[in-house]
Short mmCIF file of N, CA and C in Angstrom, two decimals:
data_model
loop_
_atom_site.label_atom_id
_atom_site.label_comp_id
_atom_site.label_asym_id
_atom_site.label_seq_id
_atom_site.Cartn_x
_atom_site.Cartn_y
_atom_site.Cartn_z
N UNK A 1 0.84 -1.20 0.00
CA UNK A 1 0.00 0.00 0.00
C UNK A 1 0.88 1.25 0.00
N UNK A 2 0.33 2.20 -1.07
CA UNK A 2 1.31 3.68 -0.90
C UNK A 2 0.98 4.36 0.50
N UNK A 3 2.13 5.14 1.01
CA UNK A 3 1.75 6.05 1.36
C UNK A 3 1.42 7.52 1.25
N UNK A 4 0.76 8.46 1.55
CA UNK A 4 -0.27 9.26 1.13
C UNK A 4 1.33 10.14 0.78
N UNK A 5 2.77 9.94 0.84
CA UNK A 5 3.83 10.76 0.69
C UNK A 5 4.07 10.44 -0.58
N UNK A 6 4.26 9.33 -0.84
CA UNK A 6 4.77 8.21 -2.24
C UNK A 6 3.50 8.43 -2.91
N UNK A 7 2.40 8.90 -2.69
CA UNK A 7 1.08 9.31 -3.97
C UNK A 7 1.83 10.36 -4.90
N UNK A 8 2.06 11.43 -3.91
CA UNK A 8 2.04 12.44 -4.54
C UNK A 8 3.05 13.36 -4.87
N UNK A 9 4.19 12.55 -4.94
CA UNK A 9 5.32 12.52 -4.92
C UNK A 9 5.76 13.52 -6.89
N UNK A 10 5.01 13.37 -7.18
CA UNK A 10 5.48 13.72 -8.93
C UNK A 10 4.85 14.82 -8.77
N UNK A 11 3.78 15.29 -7.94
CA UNK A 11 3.05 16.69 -7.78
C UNK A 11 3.92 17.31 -7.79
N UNK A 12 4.85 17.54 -6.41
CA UNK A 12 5.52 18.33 -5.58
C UNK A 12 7.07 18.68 -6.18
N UNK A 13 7.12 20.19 -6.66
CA UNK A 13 8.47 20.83 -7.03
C UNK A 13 9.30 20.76 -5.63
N UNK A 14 10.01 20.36 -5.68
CA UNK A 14 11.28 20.50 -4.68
C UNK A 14 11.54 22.17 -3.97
N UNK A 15 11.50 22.34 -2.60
CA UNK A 15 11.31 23.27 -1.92
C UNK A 15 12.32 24.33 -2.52
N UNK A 16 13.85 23.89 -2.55
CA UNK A 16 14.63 24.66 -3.13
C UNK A 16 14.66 25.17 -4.59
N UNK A 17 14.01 24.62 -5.54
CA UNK A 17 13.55 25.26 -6.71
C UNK A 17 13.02 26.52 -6.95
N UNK A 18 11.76 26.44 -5.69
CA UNK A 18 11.42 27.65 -6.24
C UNK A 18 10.94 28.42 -4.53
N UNK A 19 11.45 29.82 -4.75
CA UNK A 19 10.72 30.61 -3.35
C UNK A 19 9.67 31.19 -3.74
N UNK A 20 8.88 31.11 -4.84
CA UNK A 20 7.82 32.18 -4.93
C UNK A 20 7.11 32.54 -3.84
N UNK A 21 7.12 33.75 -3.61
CA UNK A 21 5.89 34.41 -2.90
C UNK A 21 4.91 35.19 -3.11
N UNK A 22 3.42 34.80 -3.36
CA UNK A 22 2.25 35.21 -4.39
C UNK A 22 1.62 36.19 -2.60
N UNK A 23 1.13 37.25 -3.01
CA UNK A 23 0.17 38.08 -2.58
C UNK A 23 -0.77 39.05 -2.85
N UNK A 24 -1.96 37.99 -2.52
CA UNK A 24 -2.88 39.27 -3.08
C UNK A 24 -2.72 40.70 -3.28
N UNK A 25 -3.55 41.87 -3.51
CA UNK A 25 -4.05 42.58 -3.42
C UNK A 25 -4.68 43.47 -4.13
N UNK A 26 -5.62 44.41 -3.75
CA UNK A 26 -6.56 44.93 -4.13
C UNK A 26 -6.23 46.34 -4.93
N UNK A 27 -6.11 46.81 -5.91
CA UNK A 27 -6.10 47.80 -6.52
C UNK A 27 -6.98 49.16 -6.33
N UNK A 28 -6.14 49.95 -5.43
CA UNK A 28 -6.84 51.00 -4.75
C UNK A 28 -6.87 52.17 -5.36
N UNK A 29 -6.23 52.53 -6.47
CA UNK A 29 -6.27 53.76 -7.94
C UNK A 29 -7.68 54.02 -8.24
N UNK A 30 -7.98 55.32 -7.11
CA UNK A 30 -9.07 54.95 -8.36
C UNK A 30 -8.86 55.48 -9.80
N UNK A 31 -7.93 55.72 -10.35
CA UNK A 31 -7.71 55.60 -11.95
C UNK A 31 -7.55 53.70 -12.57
N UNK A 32 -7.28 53.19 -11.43
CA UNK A 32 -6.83 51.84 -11.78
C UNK A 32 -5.12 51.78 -12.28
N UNK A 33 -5.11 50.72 -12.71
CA UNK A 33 -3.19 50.73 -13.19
C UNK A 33 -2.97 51.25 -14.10
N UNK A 34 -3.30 52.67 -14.17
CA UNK A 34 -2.41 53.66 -15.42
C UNK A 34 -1.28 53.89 -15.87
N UNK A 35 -0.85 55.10 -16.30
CA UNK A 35 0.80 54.89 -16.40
C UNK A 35 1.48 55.79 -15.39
N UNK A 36 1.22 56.06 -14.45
CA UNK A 36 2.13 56.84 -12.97
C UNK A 36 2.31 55.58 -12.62
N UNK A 37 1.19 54.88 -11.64
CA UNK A 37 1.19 53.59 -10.94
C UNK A 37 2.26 52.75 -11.64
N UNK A 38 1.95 52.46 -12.78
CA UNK A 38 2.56 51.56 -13.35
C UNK A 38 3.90 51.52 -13.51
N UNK A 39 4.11 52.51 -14.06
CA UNK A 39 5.55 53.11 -13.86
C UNK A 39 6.32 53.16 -12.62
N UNK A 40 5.69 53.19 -11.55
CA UNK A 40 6.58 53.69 -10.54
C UNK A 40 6.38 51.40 -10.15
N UNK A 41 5.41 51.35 -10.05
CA UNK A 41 5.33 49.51 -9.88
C UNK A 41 6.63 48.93 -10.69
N UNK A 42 7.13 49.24 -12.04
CA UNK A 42 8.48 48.94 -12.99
C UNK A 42 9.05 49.02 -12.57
N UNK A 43 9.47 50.25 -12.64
CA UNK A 43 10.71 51.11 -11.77
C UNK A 43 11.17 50.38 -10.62
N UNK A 44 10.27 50.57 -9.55
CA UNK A 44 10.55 49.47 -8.12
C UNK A 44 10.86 48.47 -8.45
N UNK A 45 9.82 47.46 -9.14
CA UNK A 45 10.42 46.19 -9.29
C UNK A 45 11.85 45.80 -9.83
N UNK A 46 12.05 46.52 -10.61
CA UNK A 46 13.82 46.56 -11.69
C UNK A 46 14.49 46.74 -10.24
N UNK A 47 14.27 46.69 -9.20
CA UNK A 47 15.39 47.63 -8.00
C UNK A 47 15.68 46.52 -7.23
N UNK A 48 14.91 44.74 -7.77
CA UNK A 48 14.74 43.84 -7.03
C UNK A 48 15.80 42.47 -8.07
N UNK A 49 16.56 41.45 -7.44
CA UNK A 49 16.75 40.35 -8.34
C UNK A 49 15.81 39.66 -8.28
N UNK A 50 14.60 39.69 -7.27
CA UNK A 50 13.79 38.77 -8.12
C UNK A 50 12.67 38.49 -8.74
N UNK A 51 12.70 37.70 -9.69
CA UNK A 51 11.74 37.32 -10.91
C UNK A 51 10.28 38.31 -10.39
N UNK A 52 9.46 38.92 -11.13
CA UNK A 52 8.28 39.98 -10.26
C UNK A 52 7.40 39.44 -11.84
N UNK A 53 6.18 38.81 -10.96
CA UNK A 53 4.81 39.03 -11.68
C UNK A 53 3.51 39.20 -11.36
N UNK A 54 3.08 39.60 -12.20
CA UNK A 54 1.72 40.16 -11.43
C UNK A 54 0.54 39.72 -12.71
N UNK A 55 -0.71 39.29 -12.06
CA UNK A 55 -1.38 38.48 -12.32
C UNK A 55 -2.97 38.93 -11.94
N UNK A 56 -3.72 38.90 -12.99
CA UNK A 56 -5.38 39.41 -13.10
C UNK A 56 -5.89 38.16 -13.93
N UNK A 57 -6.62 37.70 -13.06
CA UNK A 57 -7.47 36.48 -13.27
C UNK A 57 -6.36 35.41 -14.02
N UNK A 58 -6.86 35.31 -15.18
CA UNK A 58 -6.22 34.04 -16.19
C UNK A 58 -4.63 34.94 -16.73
N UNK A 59 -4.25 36.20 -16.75
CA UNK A 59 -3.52 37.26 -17.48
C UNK A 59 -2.33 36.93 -16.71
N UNK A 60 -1.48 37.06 -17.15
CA UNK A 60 0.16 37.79 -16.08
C UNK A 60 0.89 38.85 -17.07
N UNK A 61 1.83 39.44 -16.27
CA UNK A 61 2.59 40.95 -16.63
C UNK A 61 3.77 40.82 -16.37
N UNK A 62 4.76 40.48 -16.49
CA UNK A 62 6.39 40.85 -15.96
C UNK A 62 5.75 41.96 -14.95
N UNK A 63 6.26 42.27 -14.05
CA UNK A 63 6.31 43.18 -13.26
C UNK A 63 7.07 44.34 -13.34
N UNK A 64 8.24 44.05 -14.24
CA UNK A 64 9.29 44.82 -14.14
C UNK A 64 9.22 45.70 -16.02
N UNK A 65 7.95 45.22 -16.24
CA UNK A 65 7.31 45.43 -17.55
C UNK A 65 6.15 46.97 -17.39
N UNK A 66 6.93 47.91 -18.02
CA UNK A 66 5.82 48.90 -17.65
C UNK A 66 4.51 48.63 -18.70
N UNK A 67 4.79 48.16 -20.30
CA UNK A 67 4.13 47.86 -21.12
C UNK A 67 3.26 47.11 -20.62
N UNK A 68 3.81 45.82 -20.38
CA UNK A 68 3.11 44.27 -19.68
C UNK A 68 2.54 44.85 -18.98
N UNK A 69 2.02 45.89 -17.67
CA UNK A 69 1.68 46.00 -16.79
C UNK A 69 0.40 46.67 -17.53
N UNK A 70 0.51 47.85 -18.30
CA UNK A 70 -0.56 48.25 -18.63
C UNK A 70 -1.65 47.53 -19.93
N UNK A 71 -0.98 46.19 -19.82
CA UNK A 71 -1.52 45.66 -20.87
C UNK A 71 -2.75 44.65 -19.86
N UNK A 72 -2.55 44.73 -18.84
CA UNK A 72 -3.44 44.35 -17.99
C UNK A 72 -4.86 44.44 -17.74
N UNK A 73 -4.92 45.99 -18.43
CA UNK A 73 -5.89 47.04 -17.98
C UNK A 73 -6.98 46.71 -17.18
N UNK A 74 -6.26 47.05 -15.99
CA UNK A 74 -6.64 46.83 -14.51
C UNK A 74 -7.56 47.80 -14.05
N UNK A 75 -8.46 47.87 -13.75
CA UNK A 75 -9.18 49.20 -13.41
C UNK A 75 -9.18 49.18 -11.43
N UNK A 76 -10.14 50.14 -11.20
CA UNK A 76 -9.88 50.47 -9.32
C UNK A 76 -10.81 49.65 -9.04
N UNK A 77 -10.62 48.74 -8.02
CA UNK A 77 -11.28 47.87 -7.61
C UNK A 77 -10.58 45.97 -7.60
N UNK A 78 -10.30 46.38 -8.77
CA UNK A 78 -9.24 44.93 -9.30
C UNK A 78 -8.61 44.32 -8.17
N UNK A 79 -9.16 42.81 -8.50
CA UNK A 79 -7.73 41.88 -7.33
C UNK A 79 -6.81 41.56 -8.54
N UNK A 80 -5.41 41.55 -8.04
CA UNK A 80 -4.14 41.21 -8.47
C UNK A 80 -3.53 40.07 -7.39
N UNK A 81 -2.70 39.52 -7.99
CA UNK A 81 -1.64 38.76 -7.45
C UNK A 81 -0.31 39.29 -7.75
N UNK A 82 0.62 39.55 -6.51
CA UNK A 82 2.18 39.98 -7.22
C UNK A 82 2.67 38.66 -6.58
N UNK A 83 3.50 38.03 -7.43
CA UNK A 83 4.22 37.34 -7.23
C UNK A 83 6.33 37.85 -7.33
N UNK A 84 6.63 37.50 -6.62
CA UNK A 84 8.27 37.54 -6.81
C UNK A 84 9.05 35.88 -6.09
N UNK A 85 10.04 35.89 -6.82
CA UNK A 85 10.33 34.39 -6.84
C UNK A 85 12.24 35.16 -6.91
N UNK A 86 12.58 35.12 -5.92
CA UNK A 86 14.19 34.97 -5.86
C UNK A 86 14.51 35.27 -4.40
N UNK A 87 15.81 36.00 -4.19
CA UNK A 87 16.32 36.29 -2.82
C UNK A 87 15.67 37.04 -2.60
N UNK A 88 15.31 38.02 -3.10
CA UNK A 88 14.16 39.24 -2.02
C UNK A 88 13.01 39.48 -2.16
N UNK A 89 12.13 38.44 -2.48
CA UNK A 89 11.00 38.00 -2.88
C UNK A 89 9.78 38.25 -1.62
N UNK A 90 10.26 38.34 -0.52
CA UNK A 90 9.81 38.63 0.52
C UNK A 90 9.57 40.10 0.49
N UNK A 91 11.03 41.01 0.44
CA UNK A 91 10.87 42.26 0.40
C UNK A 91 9.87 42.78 -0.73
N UNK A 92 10.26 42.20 -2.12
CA UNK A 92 9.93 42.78 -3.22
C UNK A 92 8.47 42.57 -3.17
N UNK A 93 7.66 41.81 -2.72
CA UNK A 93 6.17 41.83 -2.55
C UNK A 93 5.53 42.63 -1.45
N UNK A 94 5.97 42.55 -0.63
CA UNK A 94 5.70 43.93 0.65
C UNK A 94 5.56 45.23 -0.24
N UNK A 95 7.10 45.60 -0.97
CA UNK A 95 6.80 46.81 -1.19
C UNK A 95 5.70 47.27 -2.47
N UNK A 96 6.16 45.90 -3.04
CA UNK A 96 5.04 46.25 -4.78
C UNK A 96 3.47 46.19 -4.18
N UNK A 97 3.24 45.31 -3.06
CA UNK A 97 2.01 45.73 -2.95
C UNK A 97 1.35 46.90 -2.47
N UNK A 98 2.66 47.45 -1.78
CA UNK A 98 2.00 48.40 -1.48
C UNK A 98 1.83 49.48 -2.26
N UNK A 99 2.07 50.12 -3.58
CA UNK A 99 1.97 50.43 -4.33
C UNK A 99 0.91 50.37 -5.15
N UNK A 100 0.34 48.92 -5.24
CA UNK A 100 -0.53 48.51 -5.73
C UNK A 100 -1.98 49.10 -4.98
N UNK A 101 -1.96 48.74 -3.48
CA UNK A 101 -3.06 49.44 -2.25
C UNK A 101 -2.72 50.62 -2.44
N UNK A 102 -1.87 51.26 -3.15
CA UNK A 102 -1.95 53.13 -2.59
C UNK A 102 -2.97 53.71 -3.70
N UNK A 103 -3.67 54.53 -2.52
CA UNK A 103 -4.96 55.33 -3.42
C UNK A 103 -4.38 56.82 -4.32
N UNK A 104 -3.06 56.70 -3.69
CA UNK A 104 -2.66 58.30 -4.66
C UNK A 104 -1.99 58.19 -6.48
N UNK A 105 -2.09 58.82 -7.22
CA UNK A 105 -1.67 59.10 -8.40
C UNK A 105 -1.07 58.34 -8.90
N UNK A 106 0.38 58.38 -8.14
CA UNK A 106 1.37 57.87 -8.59
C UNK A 106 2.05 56.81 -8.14
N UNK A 107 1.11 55.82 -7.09
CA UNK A 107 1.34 54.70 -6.43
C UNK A 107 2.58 54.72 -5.47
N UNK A 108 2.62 56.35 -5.08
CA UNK A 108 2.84 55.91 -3.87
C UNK A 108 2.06 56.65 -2.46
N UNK A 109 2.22 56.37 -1.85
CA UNK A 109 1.75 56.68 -0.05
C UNK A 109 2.27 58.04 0.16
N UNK A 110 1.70 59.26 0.84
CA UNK A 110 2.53 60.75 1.04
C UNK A 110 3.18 60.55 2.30
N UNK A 111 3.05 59.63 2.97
CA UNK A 111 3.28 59.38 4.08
C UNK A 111 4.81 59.01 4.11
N UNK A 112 5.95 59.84 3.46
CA UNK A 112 7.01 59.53 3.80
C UNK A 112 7.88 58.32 3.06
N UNK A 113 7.36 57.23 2.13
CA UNK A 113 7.88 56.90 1.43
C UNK A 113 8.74 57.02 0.52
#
């Protein structure tokens, strides 16, 4: 008899392959992902080594894609997924999301950012 480890064994990518870290969030523009947001979402991401995508329903964007990003056409309200997958994949999703949640212009916060 298998065990329930040896089932599912061909599922499972090997932990060290990959770090992705996927996080929601909600698109708080109300212009939606224009080209300030978007731009400044590029910009940031290029500031990261790792891999950055971002994702609307069935769609994905390079992250680090100002084009890709607005090819999204994301409006205010939109759930997204950012994903980043390398060494600062942790950092690089903290900050892109927050960018993504900021309600001002140009995606970012006045609050000192």
């Amino acid at each position: 008899m298998k065990t329930p480890e040896s089932a599912t064994v061909d599922n499972v990518q090997p932990i060290s392959e990959s770090k992705a870290i996927r996080v929601p969030v909600v698109l708080r523009n109300p212009l939606g992902l224009h080209m300030r947001p978007a731009a400044a979402f590029a910009k940031t991401a290029g500031r990261f080594q790792s891999a950055i995508m971002v994702f609307k329903g069935q769609r994905a964007a390079n992250g680090k894609s100002f084009t890709n990003l607005l090819m999204l056409a994301a409006g205010p309200g939109t759930e997204l997924i950012v994903e980043a997958d390398g060494p600062d994949a942790s950092e690089a999703c903290r900050v892109l999301a927050e960018i993504l949640g900021s309600t001002s212009p140009d995606g970012h916060e006045s609050h000192g950012h």
